[in-house]
Amino acid sequence: MMAAKPKLHYPNGRGRMESVRWVLAAAGVEFDEEFLETKEQLQKLQDGNHLLFQQVPMVEIDGMKLVQTRSILHYIAEKHRLFGKDLKERTLIDMYVEGTLDLLELIIMHPFLKPDDQQKEVVNMAQKAIIRYFPVFEKVLRDHGQRFLVGNQLSLADIILLQTILALEEKIPNILSAFPHLQEFTVKISNIPTIKKFLEPGSKKKPPPDDIYVRTVYNIFMP
């Protein structure tokens, strides 16, 4: 019998689950989603001891109920050979991912800021990306001359970086103007067949967060 598809428990929006959707899609894994829409649904998961730390994202996969975004990403990456070929590569991938997730977190939290603060935060995000994060990856790609960040094969690091770049480009279209290697990287990784499919309409990739998503999240998670 076929293994059950992974099932993702989260509101119907990007948030911290979007990275999980990206990695599953890149690995060519089909998945189901159960969207949280009410506080009662969350309560039911919590009461049923389905959430280790009472939090989502939660992913049902291979008979387990995984929580903690990074743990979920690591499991999927390891299972689908997106985590390097040895400990050194895996650690490098992990360092790149952790740095990128710090930047992505600013994007995830952005819609929940007050309107006045949102403009200022876009400037802050752009500065952090351009001064702290993008030069690191530009140099890596320039120095080793390969199309992937680590080990000359697709890894979790490439996927999370592409996700973050595209989310930033929605707000700041020319953000890569000073980074030719990252521009090339973005085109190449976007054209990997599984990722290309995920970027096309009709996939499970979520649109940028709107007011409905923000309200839903407030209704579910705020006391």
PDB file of C-alpha atoms in Angstrom:
ATOM      1  CA  MET A   1       0.000   0.000   0.000  1.00  0.00           C
ATOM      2  CA  MET A   2       1.122   3.548  -0.656  1.00  0.00           C
ATOM      3  CA  ALA A   3       2.330   5.613   2.261  1.00  0.00           C
ATOM      4  CA  ALA A   4      -0.119   8.275   3.353  1.00  0.00           C
ATOM      5  CA  LYS A   5       0.602  11.758   2.071  1.00  0.00           C
ATOM      6  CA  PRO A   6       2.032  14.171   4.627  1.00  0.00           C
ATOM      7  CA  LYS A   7      -0.683  16.332   6.153  1.00  0.00           C
ATOM      8  CA  LEU A   8       0.046  19.939   7.090  1.00  0.00           C
ATOM      9  CA  HIS A   9      -1.885  21.647   9.903  1.00  0.00           C
ATOM     10  CA  TYR A  10      -1.771  25.442   9.690  1.00  0.00           C
ATOM     11  CA  PRO A  11      -3.913  28.427   8.689  1.00  0.00           C
ATOM     12  CA  ASN A  12      -4.464  28.978   4.959  1.00  0.00           C
ATOM     13  CA  GLY A  13      -1.497  31.251   4.397  1.00  0.00           C
ATOM     14  CA  ARG A  14       2.277  31.340   4.264  1.00  0.00           C
ATOM     15  CA  GLY A  15       3.529  31.940   7.779  1.00  0.00           C
ATOM     16  CA  ARG A  16       6.071  29.470   9.085  1.00  0.00           C
ATOM     17  CA  MET A  17       4.533  26.578   7.141  1.00  0.00           C
ATOM     18  CA  GLU A  18       5.419  27.999   3.727  1.00  0.00           C
ATOM     19  CA  SER A  19       9.033  26.801   3.961  1.00  0.00           C
ATOM     20  CA  VAL A  20       7.714  23.285   4.606  1.00  0.00           C
ATOM     21  CA  ARG A  21       5.482  23.513   1.521  1.00  0.00           C
ATOM     22  CA  TRP A  22       8.490  24.685  -0.516  1.00  0.00           C
ATOM     23  CA  VAL A  23      10.713  21.807   0.568  1.00  0.00           C
ATOM     24  CA  LEU A  24       8.059  19.128   0.056  1.00  0.00           C
ATOM     25  CA  ALA A  25       7.289  20.547  -3.382  1.00  0.00           C
ATOM     26  CA  ALA A  26      10.982  20.710  -4.321  1.00  0.00           C
ATOM     27  CA  ALA A  27      11.322  17.050  -3.268  1.00  0.00           C
ATOM     28  CA  GLY A  28       8.367  16.166  -5.491  1.00  0.00           C
ATOM     29  CA  VAL A  29       6.217  15.074  -2.541  1.00  0.00           C
ATOM     30  CA  GLU A  30       2.451  15.557  -2.726  1.00  0.00           C
ATOM     31  CA  PHE A  31       0.813  16.629   0.515  1.00  0.00           C
ATOM     32  CA  ASP A  32      -2.587  17.388   2.008  1.00  0.00           C
ATOM     33  CA  GLU A  33      -3.474  20.370   4.131  1.00  0.00           C
ATOM     34  CA  GLU A  34      -5.914  20.835   6.974  1.00  0.00           C
ATOM     35  CA  PHE A  35      -6.390  24.552   7.373  1.00  0.00           C
ATOM     36  CA  LEU A  36      -6.884  25.949  10.857  1.00  0.00           C
ATOM     37  CA  GLU A  37      -9.666  28.520  10.758  1.00  0.00           C
ATOM     38  CA  THR A  38     -10.843  28.688  14.357  1.00  0.00           C
ATOM     39  CA  LYS A  39      -9.517  28.708  17.894  1.00  0.00           C
ATOM     40  CA  GLU A  40     -11.633  25.582  18.488  1.00  0.00           C
ATOM     41  CA  GLN A  41      -9.687  23.615  15.856  1.00  0.00           C
ATOM     42  CA  LEU A  42      -6.410  24.551  17.500  1.00  0.00           C
ATOM     43  CA  GLN A  43      -7.858  23.662  20.913  1.00  0.00           C
ATOM     44  CA  LYS A  44      -8.935  20.257  19.597  1.00  0.00           C
ATOM     45  CA  LEU A  45      -5.388  19.504  18.384  1.00  0.00           C
ATOM     46  CA  GLN A  46      -3.986  20.664  21.717  1.00  0.00           C
ATOM     47  CA  ASP A  47      -6.499  18.663  23.764  1.00  0.00           C
ATOM     48  CA  GLY A  48      -5.799  15.545  21.718  1.00  0.00           C
ATOM     49  CA  ASN A  49      -2.083  15.769  22.563  1.00  0.00           C
ATOM     50  CA  HIS A  50      -1.258  16.157  18.875  1.00  0.00           C
ATOM     51  CA  LEU A  51       1.021  19.169  19.401  1.00  0.00           C
ATOM     52  CA  LEU A  52       4.179  18.550  21.373  1.00  0.00           C
ATOM     53  CA  PHE A  53       4.554  22.177  22.516  1.00  0.00           C
ATOM     54  CA  GLN A  54       0.931  23.227  21.921  1.00  0.00           C
ATOM     55  CA  GLN A  55       1.998  24.962  18.692  1.00  0.00           C
ATOM     56  CA  VAL A  56       1.676  24.709  14.924  1.00  0.00           C
ATOM     57  CA  PRO A  57       3.128  24.220  12.302  1.00  0.00           C
ATOM     58  CA  MET A  58       2.413  20.536  12.725  1.00  0.00           C
ATOM     59  CA  VAL A  59       3.051  17.973  10.014  1.00  0.00           C
ATOM     60  CA  GLU A  60       1.807  14.398  10.083  1.00  0.00           C
ATOM     61  CA  ILE A  61       4.399  12.351   8.202  1.00  0.00           C
ATOM     62  CA  ASP A  62       5.595   8.732   8.325  1.00  0.00           C
ATOM     63  CA  GLY A  63       3.434   7.997  11.368  1.00  0.00           C
ATOM     64  CA  MET A  64       4.833  10.944  13.344  1.00  0.00           C
ATOM     65  CA  LYS A  65       3.409  14.313  14.334  1.00  0.00           C
ATOM     66  CA  LEU A  66       6.272  16.738  13.844  1.00  0.00           C
ATOM     67  CA  VAL A  67       6.386  20.258  15.269  1.00  0.00           C
ATOM     68  CA  GLN A  68       9.021  23.022  15.280  1.00  0.00           C
ATOM     69  CA  THR A  69       9.579  24.366  11.783  1.00  0.00           C
ATOM     70  CA  ARG A  70      13.312  23.696  11.667  1.00  0.00           C
ATOM     71  CA  SER A  71      12.907  20.104  12.868  1.00  0.00           C
ATOM     72  CA  ILE A  72      10.275  19.504  10.191  1.00  0.00           C
ATOM     73  CA  LEU A  73      12.543  20.997   7.506  1.00  0.00           C
ATOM     74  CA  HIS A  74      15.497  18.885   8.662  1.00  0.00           C
ATOM     75  CA  TYR A  75      13.472  15.676   8.578  1.00  0.00           C
ATOM     76  CA  ILE A  76      12.169  16.279   5.051  1.00  0.00           C
ATOM     77  CA  ALA A  77      15.586  17.428   3.800  1.00  0.00           C
ATOM     78  CA  GLU A  78      17.338  14.384   5.264  1.00  0.00           C
ATOM     79  CA  LYS A  79      14.723  11.995   3.911  1.00  0.00           C
ATOM     80  CA  HIS A  80      14.839  13.419   0.382  1.00  0.00           C
ATOM     81  CA  ARG A  81      18.606  13.914   0.111  1.00  0.00           C
ATOM     82  CA  LEU A  82      18.486  17.693   0.313  1.00  0.00           C
ATOM     83  CA  PHE A  83      20.856  17.869   3.277  1.00  0.00           C
ATOM     84  CA  GLY A  84      24.325  17.296   1.816  1.00  0.00           C
ATOM     85  CA  LYS A  85      26.420  14.147   1.618  1.00  0.00           C
ATOM     86  CA  ASP A  86      28.240  14.316   4.958  1.00  0.00           C
ATOM     87  CA  LEU A  87      28.301  16.081   8.319  1.00  0.00           C
ATOM     88  CA  LYS A  88      30.391  19.016   7.062  1.00  0.00           C
ATOM     89  CA  GLU A  89      28.034  19.722   4.179  1.00  0.00           C
ATOM     90  CA  ARG A  90      25.000  19.347   6.411  1.00  0.00           C
ATOM     91  CA  THR A  91      26.416  21.825   8.917  1.00  0.00           C
ATOM     92  CA  LEU A  92      27.176  24.326   6.169  1.00  0.00           C
ATOM     93  CA  ILE A  93      23.646  23.921   4.784  1.00  0.00           C
ATOM     94  CA  ASP A  94      22.271  24.365   8.276  1.00  0.00           C
ATOM     95  CA  MET A  95      24.253  27.576   8.873  1.00  0.00           C
ATOM     96  CA  TYR A  96      23.021  29.028   5.578  1.00  0.00           C
ATOM     97  CA  VAL A  97      19.436  27.999   6.347  1.00  0.00           C
ATOM     98  CA  GLU A  98      19.528  29.453   9.872  1.00  0.00           C
ATOM     99  CA  GLY A  99      20.793  32.784   8.558  1.00  0.00           C
ATOM    100  CA  THR A 100      18.195  32.864   5.800  1.00  0.00           C
ATOM    101  CA  LEU A 101      15.380  31.924   8.208  1.00  0.00           C
ATOM    102  CA  ASP A 102      16.353  34.909  10.397  1.00  0.00           C
ATOM    103  CA  LEU A 103      15.725  37.132   7.386  1.00  0.00           C
ATOM    104  CA  LEU A 104      12.566  35.241   6.410  1.00  0.00           C
ATOM    105  CA  GLU A 105      11.191  35.710   9.938  1.00  0.00           C
ATOM    106  CA  LEU A 106      11.159  39.500   9.369  1.00  0.00           C
ATOM    107  CA  ILE A 107       9.024  38.920   6.263  1.00  0.00           C
ATOM    108  CA  ILE A 108       6.699  36.529   8.113  1.00  0.00           C
ATOM    109  CA  MET A 109       6.089  39.032  10.920  1.00  0.00           C
ATOM    110  CA  HIS A 110       5.719  42.040   8.611  1.00  0.00           C
ATOM    111  CA  PRO A 111       1.927  41.881   7.983  1.00  0.00           C
ATOM    112  CA  PHE A 112       1.293  41.865  11.747  1.00  0.00           C
ATOM    113  CA  LEU A 113       2.988  45.242  12.304  1.00  0.00           C
ATOM    114  CA  LYS A 114       1.073  48.517  12.551  1.00  0.00           C
ATOM    115  CA  PRO A 115       0.712  50.183   9.123  1.00  0.00           C
ATOM    116  CA  ASP A 116       3.167  52.987  10.008  1.00  0.00           C
ATOM    117  CA  ASP A 117       5.759  50.454  11.103  1.00  0.00           C
ATOM    118  CA  GLN A 118       5.310  48.331   7.964  1.00  0.00           C
ATOM    119  CA  GLN A 119       6.962  50.942   5.708  1.00  0.00           C
ATOM    120  CA  LYS A 120       9.903  51.371   8.059  1.00  0.00           C
ATOM    121  CA  GLU A 121      10.296  47.621   8.345  1.00  0.00           C
ATOM    122  CA  VAL A 122      10.508  47.205   4.547  1.00  0.00           C
ATOM    123  CA  VAL A 123      13.500  49.556   4.607  1.00  0.00           C
ATOM    124  CA  ASN A 124      15.006  47.592   7.506  1.00  0.00           C
ATOM    125  CA  MET A 125      14.478  44.253   5.710  1.00  0.00           C
ATOM    126  CA  ALA A 126      16.025  45.576   2.515  1.00  0.00           C
ATOM    127  CA  GLN A 127      19.062  46.886   4.389  1.00  0.00           C
ATOM    128  CA  LYS A 128      19.560  43.625   6.294  1.00  0.00           C
ATOM    129  CA  ALA A 129      19.253  41.610   3.085  1.00  0.00           C
ATOM    130  CA  ILE A 130      21.595  43.831   1.072  1.00  0.00           C
ATOM    131  CA  ILE A 131      24.208  44.469   3.774  1.00  0.00           C
ATOM    132  CA  ARG A 132      24.250  41.298   5.869  1.00  0.00           C
ATOM    133  CA  TYR A 133      22.785  38.317   4.023  1.00  0.00           C
ATOM    134  CA  PHE A 134      22.989  38.617   0.239  1.00  0.00           C
ATOM    135  CA  PRO A 135      26.724  39.448   0.108  1.00  0.00           C
ATOM    136  CA  VAL A 136      27.450  36.149   1.896  1.00  0.00           C
ATOM    137  CA  PHE A 137      25.589  34.067  -0.689  1.00  0.00           C
ATOM    138  CA  GLU A 138      26.830  36.154  -3.622  1.00  0.00           C
ATOM    139  CA  LYS A 139      30.411  35.457  -2.503  1.00  0.00           C
ATOM    140  CA  VAL A 140      29.778  31.717  -2.012  1.00  0.00           C
ATOM    141  CA  LEU A 141      28.377  31.399  -5.549  1.00  0.00           C
ATOM    142  CA  ARG A 142      31.100  33.590  -7.051  1.00  0.00           C
ATOM    143  CA  ASP A 143      33.941  31.777  -5.283  1.00  0.00           C
ATOM    144  CA  HIS A 144      33.001  28.193  -6.109  1.00  0.00           C
ATOM    145  CA  GLY A 145      31.395  28.893  -9.493  1.00  0.00           C
ATOM    146  CA  GLN A 146      28.699  26.246  -9.024  1.00  0.00           C
ATOM    147  CA  ARG A 147      24.963  26.671  -9.430  1.00  0.00           C
ATOM    148  CA  PHE A 148      24.076  25.403  -5.928  1.00  0.00           C
ATOM    149  CA  LEU A 149      25.208  26.736  -2.560  1.00  0.00           C
ATOM    150  CA  VAL A 150      26.633  23.473  -1.166  1.00  0.00           C
ATOM    151  CA  GLY A 151      28.044  20.299  -2.713  1.00  0.00           C
ATOM    152  CA  ASN A 152      26.998  21.175  -6.248  1.00  0.00           C
ATOM    153  CA  GLN A 153      23.543  19.707  -5.714  1.00  0.00           C
ATOM    154  CA  LEU A 154      20.161  21.050  -4.654  1.00  0.00           C
ATOM    155  CA  SER A 155      19.816  21.382  -0.891  1.00  0.00           C
ATOM    156  CA  LEU A 156      17.567  22.886   1.749  1.00  0.00           C
ATOM    157  CA  ALA A 157      19.825  25.974   1.679  1.00  0.00           C
ATOM    158  CA  ASP A 158      19.007  26.705  -1.988  1.00  0.00           C
ATOM    159  CA  ILE A 159      15.282  26.208  -1.473  1.00  0.00           C
ATOM    160  CA  ILE A 160      14.946  28.466   1.574  1.00  0.00           C
ATOM    161  CA  LEU A 161      17.131  31.142  -0.033  1.00  0.00           C
ATOM    162  CA  LEU A 162      14.978  31.145  -3.181  1.00  0.00           C
ATOM    163  CA  GLN A 163      11.783  31.322  -1.107  1.00  0.00           C
ATOM    164  CA  THR A 164      13.196  34.313   0.797  1.00  0.00           C
ATOM    165  CA  ILE A 165      14.456  36.114  -2.321  1.00  0.00           C
ATOM    166  CA  LEU A 166      11.092  35.792  -4.083  1.00  0.00           C
ATOM    167  CA  ALA A 167       9.197  36.982  -0.984  1.00  0.00           C
ATOM    168  CA  LEU A 168      11.484  40.024  -0.754  1.00  0.00           C
ATOM    169  CA  GLU A 169      11.159  40.744  -4.480  1.00  0.00           C
ATOM    170  CA  GLU A 170       7.379  41.028  -4.009  1.00  0.00           C
ATOM    171  CA  LYS A 171       8.041  44.033  -1.763  1.00  0.00           C
ATOM    172  CA  ILE A 172      11.288  45.331  -3.311  1.00  0.00           C
ATOM    173  CA  PRO A 173      11.437  44.238  -6.968  1.00  0.00           C
ATOM    174  CA  ASN A 174      15.035  45.345  -7.660  1.00  0.00           C
ATOM    175  CA  ILE A 175      16.535  43.979  -4.432  1.00  0.00           C
ATOM    176  CA  LEU A 176      19.029  41.782  -6.335  1.00  0.00           C
ATOM    177  CA  SER A 177      20.269  44.566  -8.628  1.00  0.00           C
ATOM    178  CA  ALA A 178      23.779  44.518  -7.119  1.00  0.00           C
ATOM    179  CA  PHE A 179      24.014  40.707  -6.981  1.00  0.00           C
ATOM    180  CA  PRO A 180      24.499  39.155 -10.440  1.00  0.00           C
ATOM    181  CA  HIS A 181      25.295  35.660  -9.125  1.00  0.00           C
ATOM    182  CA  LEU A 182      22.148  35.633  -7.009  1.00  0.00           C
ATOM    183  CA  GLN A 183      20.123  36.813 -10.010  1.00  0.00           C
ATOM    184  CA  GLU A 184      21.459  33.871 -11.996  1.00  0.00           C
ATOM    185  CA  PHE A 185      20.902  31.518  -9.036  1.00  0.00           C
ATOM    186  CA  THR A 186      17.272  32.668  -8.747  1.00  0.00           C
ATOM    187  CA  VAL A 187      16.580  31.907 -12.406  1.00  0.00           C
ATOM    188  CA  LYS A 188      18.315  28.521 -12.305  1.00  0.00           C
ATOM    189  CA  ILE A 189      16.730  27.240  -9.102  1.00  0.00           C
ATOM    190  CA  SER A 190      13.304  28.516 -10.211  1.00  0.00           C
ATOM    191  CA  ASN A 191      13.625  26.368 -13.319  1.00  0.00           C
ATOM    192  CA  ILE A 192      14.230  23.061 -11.540  1.00  0.00           C
ATOM    193  CA  PRO A 193      11.138  21.113 -12.693  1.00  0.00           C
ATOM    194  CA  THR A 194       9.585  20.442  -9.268  1.00  0.00           C
ATOM    195  CA  ILE A 195      10.155  24.054  -8.181  1.00  0.00           C
ATOM    196  CA  LYS A 196       8.965  25.442 -11.513  1.00  0.00           C
ATOM    197  CA  LYS A 197       5.723  23.516 -11.017  1.00  0.00           C
ATOM    198  CA  PHE A 198       5.341  24.916  -7.498  1.00  0.00           C
ATOM    199  CA  LEU A 199       5.780  28.463  -8.840  1.00  0.00           C
ATOM    200  CA  GLU A 200       3.004  27.999 -11.408  1.00  0.00           C
ATOM    201  CA  PRO A 201      -0.637  28.913 -10.708  1.00  0.00           C
ATOM    202  CA  GLY A 202      -2.715  26.157  -9.140  1.00  0.00           C
ATOM    203  CA  SER A 203       0.029  24.846  -6.850  1.00  0.00           C
ATOM    204  CA  LYS A 204      -0.157  24.804  -3.039  1.00  0.00           C
ATOM    205  CA  LYS A 205       2.139  27.832  -2.806  1.00  0.00           C
ATOM    206  CA  LYS A 206       0.317  30.500  -0.835  1.00  0.00           C
ATOM    207  CA  PRO A 207      -0.215  34.114  -1.957  1.00  0.00           C
ATOM    208  CA  PRO A 208       1.241  37.049  -0.022  1.00  0.00           C
ATOM    209  CA  PRO A 209      -0.578  37.500   3.292  1.00  0.00           C
ATOM    210  CA  ASP A 210      -3.689  39.675   3.100  1.00  0.00           C
ATOM    211  CA  ASP A 211      -6.004  41.148   5.744  1.00  0.00           C
ATOM    212  CA  ILE A 212      -8.104  37.985   5.877  1.00  0.00           C
ATOM    213  CA  TYR A 213      -5.053  35.865   6.704  1.00  0.00           C
ATOM    214  CA  VAL A 214      -3.890  38.346   9.351  1.00  0.00           C
ATOM    215  CA  ARG A 215      -7.360  38.396  10.964  1.00  0.00           C
ATOM    216  CA  THR A 216      -7.593  34.596  10.892  1.00  0.00           C
ATOM    217  CA  VAL A 217      -4.227  34.255  12.624  1.00  0.00           C
ATOM    218  CA  TYR A 218      -5.227  36.811  15.270  1.00  0.00           C
ATOM    219  CA  ASN A 219      -8.533  35.009  15.887  1.00  0.00           C
ATOM    220  CA  ILE A 220      -6.870  31.615  16.289  1.00  0.00           C
ATOM    221  CA  PHE A 221      -3.760  32.498  18.277  1.00  0.00           C
ATOM    222  CA  MET A 222      -4.578  35.610  20.285  1.00  0.00           C
ATOM    223  CA  PRO A 223      -6.104  35.072  23.743  1.00  0.00           C
TER     224      PRO A 223
END
